[in-house]
mmCIF file of C-alpha atoms and ligand atoms in Angstrom:
data_model
loop_
_atom_site.group_PDB
_atom_site.id
_atom_site.type_symbol
_atom_site.label_atom_id
_atom_site.label_comp_id
_atom_site.label_asym_id
_atom_site.label_seq_id
_atom_site.Cartn_x
_atom_site.Cartn_y
_atom_site.Cartn_z
ATOM 1 C CA MET U 1 34.007 2.829 3.484
ATOM 2 C CA HIS U 2 30.451 2.394 2.662
ATOM 3 C CA THR U 3 28.630 -0.819 3.181
ATOM 4 C CA ASN U 4 26.867 -2.541 0.326
ATOM 5 C CA VAL U 5 23.436 -1.424 1.773
ATOM 6 C CA GLU U 6 24.495 2.058 1.808
ATOM 7 C CA GLN U 7 25.818 2.065 -1.747
ATOM 8 C CA ILE U 8 22.655 0.577 -3.141
ATOM 9 C CA PHE U 9 20.257 2.909 -1.017
ATOM 10 C CA THR U 10 22.427 6.006 -2.312
ATOM 11 C CA PHE U 11 22.119 4.649 -5.825
ATOM 12 C CA ILE U 12 18.276 4.422 -5.645
ATOM 13 C CA ASP U 13 17.913 7.496 -3.503
ATOM 14 C CA GLN U 14 19.915 9.786 -6.108
ATOM 15 C CA GLU U 15 17.776 8.494 -9.092
ATOM 16 C CA SER U 16 14.455 8.655 -7.259
ATOM 17 C CA THR U 17 15.064 12.296 -6.011
ATOM 18 C CA PHE U 18 16.221 13.209 -9.547
ATOM 19 C CA ILE U 19 13.017 11.968 -10.954
ATOM 20 C CA GLU U 20 10.877 13.552 -8.180
ATOM 21 C CA GLU U 21 12.377 16.912 -8.795
ATOM 22 C CA GLN U 22 12.477 16.809 -12.619
ATOM 23 C CA GLN U 23 9.209 15.141 -13.534
ATOM 24 C CA SER U 24 6.655 16.061 -10.810
ATOM 25 C CA ALA U 25 6.386 12.304 -9.830
ATOM 26 C CA THR U 26 6.408 11.074 -6.393
ATOM 27 C CA TYR U 27 9.598 9.605 -4.795
ATOM 28 C CA LEU U 28 8.079 6.032 -4.955
ATOM 29 C CA GLU U 29 7.688 6.240 -8.697
ATOM 30 C CA GLY U 30 11.330 7.459 -8.814
ATOM 31 C CA VAL U 31 12.264 4.175 -6.916
ATOM 32 C CA VAL U 32 10.399 2.233 -9.769
ATOM 33 C CA TYR U 33 12.507 4.242 -12.207
ATOM 34 C CA ALA U 34 15.733 3.490 -10.404
ATOM 35 C CA LEU U 35 15.128 -0.176 -10.092
ATOM 36 C CA GLU U 36 14.196 -0.374 -13.882
ATOM 37 C CA LEU U 37 17.617 1.207 -14.642
ATOM 38 C CA TRP U 38 19.387 -1.280 -12.436
ATOM 39 C CA LEU U 39 17.431 -4.364 -13.925
ATOM 40 C CA GLU U 40 18.028 -3.259 -17.617
ATOM 41 C CA ASP U 41 21.819 -2.726 -16.713
ATOM 42 C CA LYS U 42 21.677 0.974 -17.839
ATOM 43 C CA LYS U 43 22.903 2.182 -14.411
ATOM 44 C CA VAL U 44 23.845 -0.023 -11.558
ATOM 45 C CA PRO U 45 24.981 0.646 -8.027
ATOM 46 C CA THR U 46 28.852 0.172 -7.497
ATOM 47 C CA VAL U 47 28.705 -2.844 -5.153
ATOM 48 C CA THR U 48 30.380 -6.170 -5.353
ATOM 49 C CA ASN U 49 28.370 -9.447 -4.864
ATOM 50 C CA PRO U 50 25.698 -7.955 -2.715
ATOM 51 C CA THR U 51 23.561 -10.596 -0.660
ATOM 52 C CA LYS U 52 19.904 -10.972 -1.207
ATOM 53 C CA GLU U 53 19.390 -9.548 2.379
ATOM 54 C CA GLN U 54 21.440 -6.434 1.418
ATOM 55 C CA ILE U 55 19.611 -5.818 -1.653
ATOM 56 C CA ARG U 56 16.280 -6.348 0.201
ATOM 57 C CA LYS U 57 17.291 -3.963 3.035
ATOM 58 C CA ALA U 58 18.401 -1.193 0.675
ATOM 59 C CA ILE U 59 15.415 -1.171 -1.469
ATOM 60 C CA GLN U 60 13.333 -1.328 1.862
ATOM 61 C CA LEU U 61 15.124 2.055 3.150
ATOM 62 C CA ALA U 62 14.123 3.660 -0.085
ATOM 63 C CA ILE U 63 10.615 2.530 -0.109
ATOM 64 C CA LEU U 64 10.155 3.486 3.472
ATOM 65 C CA LYS U 65 11.658 6.884 2.778
ATOM 66 C CA GLY U 66 8.839 7.232 -0.009
ATOM 67 C CA MET U 67 6.121 5.985 2.103
ATOM 68 C CA LYS U 68 6.834 8.434 4.833
ATOM 69 C CA SER U 69 4.754 11.221 3.495
ATOM 70 C CA THR U 70 2.255 9.237 1.549
ATOM 71 C CA SER U 71 1.302 5.942 2.820
ATOM 72 C CA GLN U 72 -1.875 5.134 4.656
ATOM 73 C CA VAL U 73 -1.591 2.521 7.698
ATOM 74 C CA ASN U 74 -3.066 -0.238 5.647
ATOM 75 C CA HIS U 75 -0.382 0.017 2.903
ATOM 76 C CA GLN U 76 2.491 0.236 5.257
ATOM 77 C CA MET U 77 5.378 -2.206 4.769
ATOM 78 C CA THR U 78 5.794 -4.950 7.204
ATOM 79 C CA PRO U 79 8.558 -4.075 9.768
ATOM 80 C CA ASP U 80 11.711 -6.283 9.657
ATOM 81 C CA ALA U 81 11.425 -7.229 13.365
ATOM 82 C CA ILE U 82 8.070 -9.103 12.322
ATOM 83 C CA GLY U 83 9.548 -10.653 9.267
ATOM 84 C CA LEU U 84 12.423 -12.131 11.292
ATOM 85 C CA LEU U 85 9.925 -13.790 13.808
ATOM 86 C CA VAL U 86 7.882 -15.090 11.154
ATOM 87 C CA SER U 87 10.984 -16.451 9.328
ATOM 88 C CA TYR U 88 12.068 -18.227 12.731
ATOM 89 C CA PHE U 89 8.543 -20.292 12.648
ATOM 90 C CA VAL U 90 8.540 -20.858 8.969
ATOM 91 C CA LYS U 91 12.018 -22.366 9.188
ATOM 92 C CA VAL U 92 10.938 -25.084 11.379
ATOM 93 C CA VAL U 93 8.236 -26.134 9.065
ATOM 94 C CA ALA U 94 10.589 -26.021 6.126
ATOM 95 C CA LYS U 95 13.119 -28.058 7.947
ATOM 96 C CA ASP U 96 12.439 -31.398 6.401
ATOM 97 C CA LYS U 97 11.236 -30.010 3.021
ATOM 98 C CA LYS U 98 13.265 -29.759 -0.196
ATOM 99 C CA GLU U 99 10.856 -27.387 -1.680
ATOM 100 C CA LEU U 100 8.150 -25.112 -0.018
ATOM 101 C CA SER U 101 5.271 -23.190 -1.721
ATOM 102 C CA ILE U 102 4.185 -20.092 -0.187
ATOM 103 C CA LEU U 103 1.456 -17.455 -0.655
ATOM 104 C CA ASP U 104 1.008 -13.936 0.553
ATOM 105 C CA PRO U 105 -2.382 -12.714 -0.560
ATOM 106 C CA ALA U 106 -1.804 -9.091 0.679
ATOM 107 C CA PHE U 107 1.793 -8.734 -0.741
ATOM 108 C CA GLY U 108 2.263 -5.093 -0.562
ATOM 109 C CA THR U 109 5.872 -4.330 -1.321
ATOM 110 C CA GLY U 110 6.849 -8.011 -0.781
ATOM 111 C CA ASN U 111 8.917 -7.176 2.183
ATOM 112 C CA LEU U 112 7.630 -9.663 4.613
ATOM 113 C CA LEU U 113 7.728 -12.549 1.999
ATOM 114 C CA TYR U 114 11.092 -11.775 0.875
ATOM 115 C CA THR U 115 12.441 -11.696 4.343
ATOM 116 C CA VAL U 116 11.085 -15.001 4.978
ATOM 117 C CA MET U 117 12.325 -16.320 1.551
ATOM 118 C CA ASN U 118 15.743 -15.050 2.196
ATOM 119 C CA ALA U 119 15.807 -16.811 5.515
ATOM 120 C CA LEU U 120 14.896 -20.208 4.014
ATOM 121 C CA PRO U 121 17.404 -22.839 3.202
ATOM 122 C CA SER U 122 14.902 -24.808 1.052
ATOM 123 C CA GLU U 123 13.966 -23.993 -2.581
ATOM 124 C CA ASN U 124 10.683 -22.125 -2.558
ATOM 125 C CA HIS U 125 8.078 -21.053 -4.989
ATOM 126 C CA ALA U 126 5.896 -18.100 -3.910
ATOM 127 C CA TYR U 127 2.760 -16.326 -5.072
ATOM 128 C CA GLY U 128 1.833 -12.746 -4.172
ATOM 129 C CA VAL U 129 -1.658 -11.127 -4.710
ATOM 130 C CA GLU U 130 -1.871 -7.201 -4.344
ATOM 131 C CA ILE U 131 -4.423 -4.737 -5.445
ATOM 132 C CA ASP U 132 -2.221 -1.599 -5.659
ATOM 133 C CA GLU U 133 -0.392 -1.081 -8.925
ATOM 134 C CA LEU U 134 2.514 0.786 -7.708
ATOM 135 C CA LEU U 135 3.305 -1.452 -4.787
ATOM 136 C CA ILE U 136 3.139 -4.681 -7.037
ATOM 137 C CA GLN U 137 5.408 -2.972 -9.560
ATOM 138 C CA LEU U 138 7.905 -2.346 -6.716
ATOM 139 C CA ALA U 139 7.410 -5.814 -5.454
ATOM 140 C CA ALA U 140 7.945 -7.424 -8.855
ATOM 141 C CA GLN U 141 11.121 -5.502 -9.535
ATOM 142 C CA THR U 142 12.484 -6.365 -6.074
ATOM 143 C CA GLY U 143 11.708 -9.981 -6.582
ATOM 144 C CA GLU U 144 13.514 -9.885 -9.923
ATOM 145 C CA LEU U 145 16.738 -8.472 -8.313
ATOM 146 C CA LEU U 146 16.526 -10.978 -5.520
ATOM 147 C CA THR U 147 16.051 -13.801 -8.143
ATOM 148 C CA HIS U 148 13.242 -15.234 -6.287
ATOM 149 C CA ASP U 149 10.868 -17.674 -8.022
ATOM 150 C CA ILE U 150 7.601 -15.829 -7.532
ATOM 151 C CA GLN U 151 4.534 -15.310 -9.482
ATOM 152 C CA LEU U 152 2.433 -12.144 -8.756
ATOM 153 C CA PHE U 153 -1.172 -11.288 -9.481
ATOM 154 C CA ARG U 154 -2.515 -7.741 -9.475
ATOM 155 C CA GLN U 155 -5.946 -8.315 -8.258
ATOM 156 C CA ASP U 156 -8.432 -8.184 -5.520
ATOM 157 C CA ALA U 157 -7.400 -11.225 -3.426
ATOM 158 C CA LEU U 158 -10.959 -11.915 -2.287
ATOM 159 C CA LYS U 159 -12.026 -12.587 -5.552
ATOM 160 C CA PRO U 160 -11.392 -16.127 -7.084
ATOM 161 C CA LEU U 161 -7.550 -16.871 -7.234
ATOM 162 C CA LEU U 162 -5.913 -19.184 -9.759
ATOM 163 C CA ILE U 163 -3.533 -20.465 -7.288
ATOM 164 C CA ASP U 164 -3.140 -24.220 -6.233
ATOM 165 C CA PRO U 165 -3.095 -24.799 -2.493
ATOM 166 C CA VAL U 166 0.390 -24.036 -0.948
ATOM 167 C CA ASP U 167 2.330 -25.437 1.952
ATOM 168 C CA VAL U 168 2.545 -21.987 3.905
ATOM 169 C CA VAL U 169 0.552 -18.703 3.963
ATOM 170 C CA VAL U 170 2.198 -15.655 5.345
ATOM 171 C CA SER U 171 0.502 -12.235 5.470
ATOM 172 C CA ASP U 172 0.320 -8.941 7.081
ATOM 173 C CA LEU U 173 -3.436 -8.654 6.637
ATOM 174 C CA PRO U 174 -5.355 -5.243 5.549
ATOM 175 C CA VAL U 175 -7.435 -4.352 8.561
ATOM 176 C CA GLY U 176 -10.914 -2.895 8.310
ATOM 177 C CA TYR U 177 -14.354 -3.188 6.432
ATOM 178 C CA TYR U 178 -14.388 -4.718 2.914
ATOM 179 C CA PRO U 179 -16.282 -2.531 0.625
ATOM 180 C CA ASP U 180 -17.409 -5.130 -1.834
ATOM 181 C CA ASP U 181 -20.519 -6.627 -0.184
ATOM 182 C CA GLU U 182 -21.599 -8.763 -3.105
ATOM 183 C CA THR U 183 -18.082 -10.727 -3.161
ATOM 184 C CA ALA U 184 -18.266 -10.890 0.506
ATOM 185 C CA GLN U 185 -21.613 -12.915 0.166
ATOM 186 C CA ASP U 186 -19.479 -15.914 -0.962
ATOM 187 C CA TYR U 187 -17.819 -16.098 2.447
ATOM 188 C CA PHE U 188 -18.839 -18.006 5.492
ATOM 189 C CA LEU U 189 -17.459 -15.114 7.396
ATOM 190 C CA HIS U 190 -19.428 -12.320 5.752
ATOM 191 C CA SER U 191 -21.458 -10.405 8.136
ATOM 192 C CA LYS U 192 -25.402 -10.167 7.989
ATOM 193 C CA GLU U 193 -25.418 -6.982 10.210
ATOM 194 C CA GLU U 194 -22.863 -4.753 8.919
ATOM 195 C CA MET U 195 -20.041 -4.582 6.443
ATOM 196 C CA SER U 196 -17.620 -7.797 6.576
ATOM 197 C CA TYR U 197 -14.188 -7.405 7.982
ATOM 198 C CA ALA U 198 -11.442 -7.736 5.360
ATOM 199 C CA HIS U 199 -9.160 -9.414 7.634
ATOM 200 C CA HIS U 200 -11.540 -12.154 8.423
ATOM 201 C CA LEU U 201 -12.410 -12.699 4.831
ATOM 202 C CA PHE U 202 -8.708 -12.908 4.164
ATOM 203 C CA ILE U 203 -8.332 -15.752 6.670
ATOM 204 C CA GLU U 204 -11.128 -17.672 5.092
ATOM 205 C CA GLN U 205 -9.593 -17.232 1.519
ATOM 206 C CA SER U 206 -6.148 -18.122 2.782
ATOM 207 C CA MET U 207 -7.581 -21.252 4.551
ATOM 208 C CA LYS U 208 -9.148 -22.247 1.134
ATOM 209 C CA HIS U 209 -5.579 -21.900 -0.548
ATOM 210 C CA VAL U 210 -3.314 -23.943 1.786
ATOM 211 C CA LYS U 211 -2.835 -27.668 1.760
ATOM 212 C CA PRO U 212 -4.548 -29.796 4.611
ATOM 213 C CA GLY U 213 -1.756 -29.912 7.310
ATOM 214 C CA GLY U 214 -0.380 -26.558 6.090
ATOM 215 C CA TYR U 215 0.278 -23.514 8.204
ATOM 216 C CA LEU U 216 -0.831 -19.945 8.086
ATOM 217 C CA TYR U 217 1.115 -16.982 9.743
ATOM 218 C CA PHE U 218 -1.238 -13.824 9.950
ATOM 219 C CA LEU U 219 -0.481 -10.422 11.485
ATOM 220 C CA VAL U 220 -3.750 -9.474 12.899
ATOM 221 C CA PRO U 221 -4.963 -6.613 15.202
ATOM 222 C CA ASN U 222 -4.535 -7.555 18.870
ATOM 223 C CA THR U 223 -8.267 -6.987 19.304
ATOM 224 C CA ILE U 224 -9.245 -9.542 16.670
ATOM 225 C CA PHE U 225 -10.956 -11.915 19.214
ATOM 226 C CA GLU U 226 -12.892 -9.018 20.858
ATOM 227 C CA SER U 227 -14.985 -7.585 17.959
ATOM 228 C CA LYS U 228 -18.557 -7.998 17.272
ATOM 229 C CA GLN U 229 -17.823 -10.471 14.372
ATOM 230 C CA ALA U 230 -15.358 -12.569 16.483
ATOM 231 C CA PRO U 231 -17.667 -15.304 17.443
ATOM 232 C CA GLN U 232 -18.082 -16.404 13.697
ATOM 233 C CA LEU U 233 -14.345 -16.104 13.264
ATOM 234 C CA HIS U 234 -13.943 -18.545 16.295
ATOM 235 C CA LYS U 235 -16.435 -21.027 14.789
ATOM 236 C CA PHE U 236 -14.597 -20.876 11.356
ATOM 237 C CA MET U 237 -11.201 -21.479 12.959
ATOM 238 C CA LYS U 238 -12.533 -24.343 15.179
ATOM 239 C CA GLU U 239 -14.108 -26.185 12.244
ATOM 240 C CA ASN U 240 -11.336 -25.821 9.764
ATOM 241 C CA GLY U 241 -8.038 -25.520 11.761
ATOM 242 C CA TRP U 242 -6.142 -25.333 14.927
ATOM 243 C CA ILE U 243 -4.921 -22.280 16.618
ATOM 244 C CA GLN U 244 -1.174 -22.981 17.203
ATOM 245 C CA ALA U 245 0.122 -19.789 18.671
ATOM 246 C CA VAL U 246 -0.796 -16.066 19.388
ATOM 247 C CA ILE U 247 2.089 -13.870 19.867
ATOM 248 C CA GLN U 248 1.950 -10.248 20.630
ATOM 249 C CA PHE U 249 4.473 -7.639 19.570
ATOM 250 C CA PRO U 250 5.753 -4.792 21.650
ATOM 251 C CA ALA U 251 3.903 -1.618 20.852
ATOM 252 C CA SER U 252 7.168 0.230 20.003
ATOM 253 C CA ILE U 253 7.461 -1.479 16.702
ATOM 254 C CA PHE U 254 4.360 -0.083 15.250
ATOM 255 C CA LYS U 255 4.175 3.614 14.221
ATOM 256 C CA THR U 256 0.773 4.429 15.005
ATOM 257 C CA LYS U 257 -0.854 3.937 18.382
ATOM 258 C CA GLY U 258 -3.969 1.664 18.398
ATOM 259 C CA GLN U 259 -2.535 -0.313 15.231
ATOM 260 C CA GLU U 260 -0.588 -2.868 17.472
ATOM 261 C CA LYS U 261 -0.637 -6.363 15.931
ATOM 262 C CA SER U 262 -0.083 -10.028 17.010
ATOM 263 C CA LEU U 263 1.017 -12.983 15.076
ATOM 264 C CA LEU U 264 -1.655 -15.609 14.735
ATOM 265 C CA VAL U 265 -0.352 -19.025 13.797
ATOM 266 C CA LEU U 266 -3.024 -21.627 12.359
ATOM 267 C CA GLN U 267 -2.742 -25.061 10.936
ATOM 268 C CA LYS U 268 -5.316 -26.316 8.613
ATOM 269 C CA LYS U 269 -6.920 -29.554 9.881
ATOM 270 C CA ARG U 270 -5.883 -32.842 8.433
ATOM 271 C CA GLU U 271 -7.411 -36.170 9.404
ATOM 272 C CA ASP U 272 -4.230 -37.946 10.432
ATOM 273 C CA LEU U 273 -3.094 -35.088 12.551
ATOM 274 C CA LYS U 274 -3.983 -33.805 16.001
ATOM 275 C CA GLY U 275 -4.242 -30.282 17.248
ATOM 276 C CA PRO U 276 -1.380 -28.756 19.379
ATOM 277 C CA ARG U 277 -1.017 -30.063 23.023
ATOM 278 C CA GLU U 278 -0.785 -26.453 24.127
ATOM 279 C CA VAL U 279 -1.481 -23.173 22.340
ATOM 280 C CA LEU U 280 1.434 -20.944 22.595
ATOM 281 C CA LEU U 281 0.433 -17.597 24.138
ATOM 282 C CA ALA U 282 3.361 -15.252 24.335
ATOM 283 C CA LYS U 283 4.433 -11.623 24.280
ATOM 284 C CA VAL U 284 7.715 -10.553 22.315
ATOM 285 C CA PRO U 285 9.948 -8.719 24.826
ATOM 286 C CA ASN U 286 11.758 -5.537 24.191
ATOM 287 C CA MET U 287 13.743 -6.483 20.832
ATOM 288 C CA THR U 288 16.734 -4.546 21.978
ATOM 289 C CA ASN U 289 17.149 -6.622 25.216
ATOM 290 C CA LYS U 290 19.315 -9.494 23.798
ATOM 291 C CA GLU U 291 18.885 -11.773 27.069
ATOM 292 C CA ALA U 292 15.110 -11.465 27.086
ATOM 293 C CA MET U 293 15.029 -12.328 23.419
ATOM 294 C CA GLU U 294 17.176 -15.327 23.811
ATOM 295 C CA LEU U 295 14.825 -16.549 26.481
ATOM 296 C CA PHE U 296 11.807 -16.038 24.263
ATOM 297 C CA PHE U 297 13.321 -17.862 21.477
ATOM 298 C CA GLN U 298 14.020 -20.845 23.885
ATOM 299 C CA LYS U 299 10.535 -20.753 24.999
ATOM 300 C CA ILE U 300 9.353 -21.200 21.513
ATOM 301 C CA ASP U 301 11.824 -24.015 20.861
ATOM 302 C CA ILE U 302 10.570 -25.821 23.839
ATOM 303 C CA TRP U 303 6.895 -25.409 22.923
ATOM 304 C CA GLN U 304 7.693 -26.590 19.182
ATOM 305 C CA GLU U 305 9.528 -29.773 20.599
ATOM 306 C CA GLU U 306 6.780 -30.511 22.900
ATOM 307 C CA ASN U 307 4.214 -30.175 19.980
ATOM 308 C CA ALA U 308 6.180 -32.417 17.672
ATOM 309 C CA LYS U 309 6.018 -35.371 20.098
HETATM 310 N N1 SAM H 401 3.524 -7.302 3.840
HETATM 311 C C1 SAM H 401 3.590 -6.066 3.085
HETATM 312 C C2 SAM H 401 4.783 -5.677 2.841
HETATM 313 O O1 SAM H 401 5.886 -6.021 3.495
HETATM 314 O O2 SAM H 401 4.762 -4.721 2.165
HETATM 315 C C3 SAM H 401 2.479 -5.160 3.600
HETATM 316 C C4 SAM H 401 1.140 -5.506 3.566
HETATM 317 S S1 SAM H 401 -0.019 -4.236 4.017
HETATM 318 C C5 SAM H 401 -0.198 -4.185 5.603
HETATM 319 C C6 SAM H 401 -1.559 -4.762 3.332
HETATM 320 C C7 SAM H 401 -1.535 -4.860 1.680
HETATM 321 O O3 SAM H 401 -2.973 -5.411 1.419
HETATM 322 C C8 SAM H 401 -1.639 -3.468 1.232
HETATM 323 O O4 SAM H 401 -0.428 -3.515 0.383
HETATM 324 C C9 SAM H 401 -2.862 -3.337 0.484
HETATM 325 O O5 SAM H 401 -2.842 -2.612 -0.870
HETATM 326 C C10 SAM H 401 -3.250 -4.885 0.192
HETATM 327 N N2 SAM H 401 -4.697 -5.102 -0.018
HETATM 328 C C11 SAM H 401 -5.683 -4.374 0.703
HETATM 329 N N3 SAM H 401 -6.928 -4.980 0.250
HETATM 330 C C12 SAM H 401 -6.534 -5.771 -0.622
HETATM 331 C C13 SAM H 401 -7.338 -6.856 -1.621
HETATM 332 N N4 SAM H 401 -8.686 -6.823 -1.470
HETATM 333 N N5 SAM H 401 -6.734 -7.627 -2.494
HETATM 334 C C14 SAM H 401 -5.384 -7.523 -2.410
HETATM 335 N N6 SAM H 401 -4.680 -6.792 -1.746
HETATM 336 C C15 SAM H 401 -5.233 -5.855 -0.884
#
């Protein structure tokens, strides 16, 4: 007996491989073709009532297969382990809200944001911005199959965005230098001495597009506060928001050494609110150790309760 995830993956894989072999296209272009067949009801996987998570996971497996040979580090899909932890945090913010608006300005395949949306009980409306045409196409098809309420923009996210401020920003930021120096000049966080860091500019752009009191969850390099441009970033964060938490992930979940990331949680300042009593600094344990993970989540719950007082 095959599971729904296996059935859906097999369907996408067969169609993608066929296209790859017949039309000198890439496997990922084949995935676009397979999803198009499914959306247009021309050919569909043989499954009964798949859940949104089953559909997301199967598409994720196919995209991961396609990315294995081609993708650069900055295009890689956000691993599920990270998406699940971010969902845990966002669920707390969403608890008392009927509706939630969410933005991911570096949307990629959408895997991170869809993981979060699938985990939320509230109704949510999301916005995604992505510069890469193939990735945003895959993301749009996945969003349609998951029937999520989402608006996508194919553009450079550091150029002006036609998006109203949201409740929550969630993003696995592209890391490195931003090549468009002219656009960077519009940012407080541009560097006068060298090219500006894209991940710093993304933080500033996101802060602009979140409501006062709203939360921002960023995947950032572990070394973000050690670089030459870090003092300016510190200043910006202090003036505009509060650092709520910095959580380091185990190196084992990242494919490439030196690319390890942490989850940085910020809240945009609002006059009637105070900053956190204590910034949560934590390390995620080995995720296969159930007991250690339970203790870790307990620690987060206690911190969140203390902060809410
Ligand atoms: N969370 C995504 C997922 O699950 O697929 C992965 C995000 S990936 C680490 C970073 C993404 O930022 C890449 O897809 C890249 O194409 C995109 N990107 C890089 N620079 C950009 C820019 N200036 N504007 C919009 N997107 C950009």
